[in-house]
Amino acid sequence: MLLFYYLISFLFLINGQVNSTPTVLVNIESVFEKFENWLTEKGHELVNDITNLGQNVHLFYQSEMIAGQKTIEKITTSAINDLKTFEELIDKKCLEKGVKQLEATKTATIWEFFHCANLSEAGKDIGDMFNETVSISIEIMQYIEDATGGLSTCILGDYINDLACVSQHIWDAIKNIRTAIPDVSKYEEKMKSLTEQIKDDVNYCLHPPDTNIKKKVDKILNDTKHCSSKIK
């Protein structure tokens, strides 16, 4: 992680400053300020990346739900158009009955799709994911706040002691960030796995073995076309 390696590099810079001659010593307050600003900025960037990852999974879930509904609507709309193509050959009552059956099938199938147990579980997983996103984000920003807050107490006026103070806080930040890295990695893997699971759940709920909408629609079409005595 870039943030972690930057902290290591900055620590080496501090150690180098301890052994430097006065002519090359930098303005320590300026360095502290720049480092605090950089660390805070990178912390926010990391949190934003994590938040965006979670939001992308949630948006993907929503888009898959919408796509699933459109798939159902497309099948029934196509069937209704198919029936209307034979409007002149089908008894009016038979046609109206067929259209009503297709509309009812569409409504029932959409309801069944949205209430599928697998999708309900996916929705719960996304809710849990949101809570985890908040938890990890708070953890990371707390580490950053502790590090920058600690740095602000190091300006005591003694160059060497100030550097030693900063060095200690940098080491603390490194340890804390190393602790957070596994959590972030696990989170990323979990989001990837959840995305794949959502795909599988949507596919399953669109085509459950016992209620395949295409079979229902095909039966309604066949019954309607043969309802009228005009078609033999």
C-alpha angles and dihedrals in degrees: 000000000000093000092055095049092047090056090053091050092049090051090055088050090055092049089051091052091055090060096040126109118248092253092066100038113124129222098275095199090054091050091048092050094049091047093050091050092047094047092049092048093049091046091055090046091053092049090048090052091052092045092048090050090055093044091051091055090049092049090048090053091051093047091050090051091050091046090051092053091048090051090055092045092048092054094050095040090052090050092050090051088049091055093048089054087066093041094123092051098046126075110253094237091049090050093049091048092050093049091049091050091051092049090048091048090051093050094045093046093049089050090048091048094052092045095046110135092230093055091046088055091048089052090052091049090053090051090052089047091056091054090049091050091055092046095051092044092052090047094052095045090049089055090050092047092050091049096048092041090053092049091055090062093056098076098098100138099254108106098206095042091047090053091048090051092051091046091056093050091048090053089050090051090050092052092048094047091047086055092051096046095075090050091053092046092050089048092053091049091048092052091050091050092046091053091054091046091053090054091052093045094050091048092049094047092048093053109029111175096239100042110039107172093208091059091049092049093047090052092050091049092049094046092047096048090052095040094088123067086227089079117059 
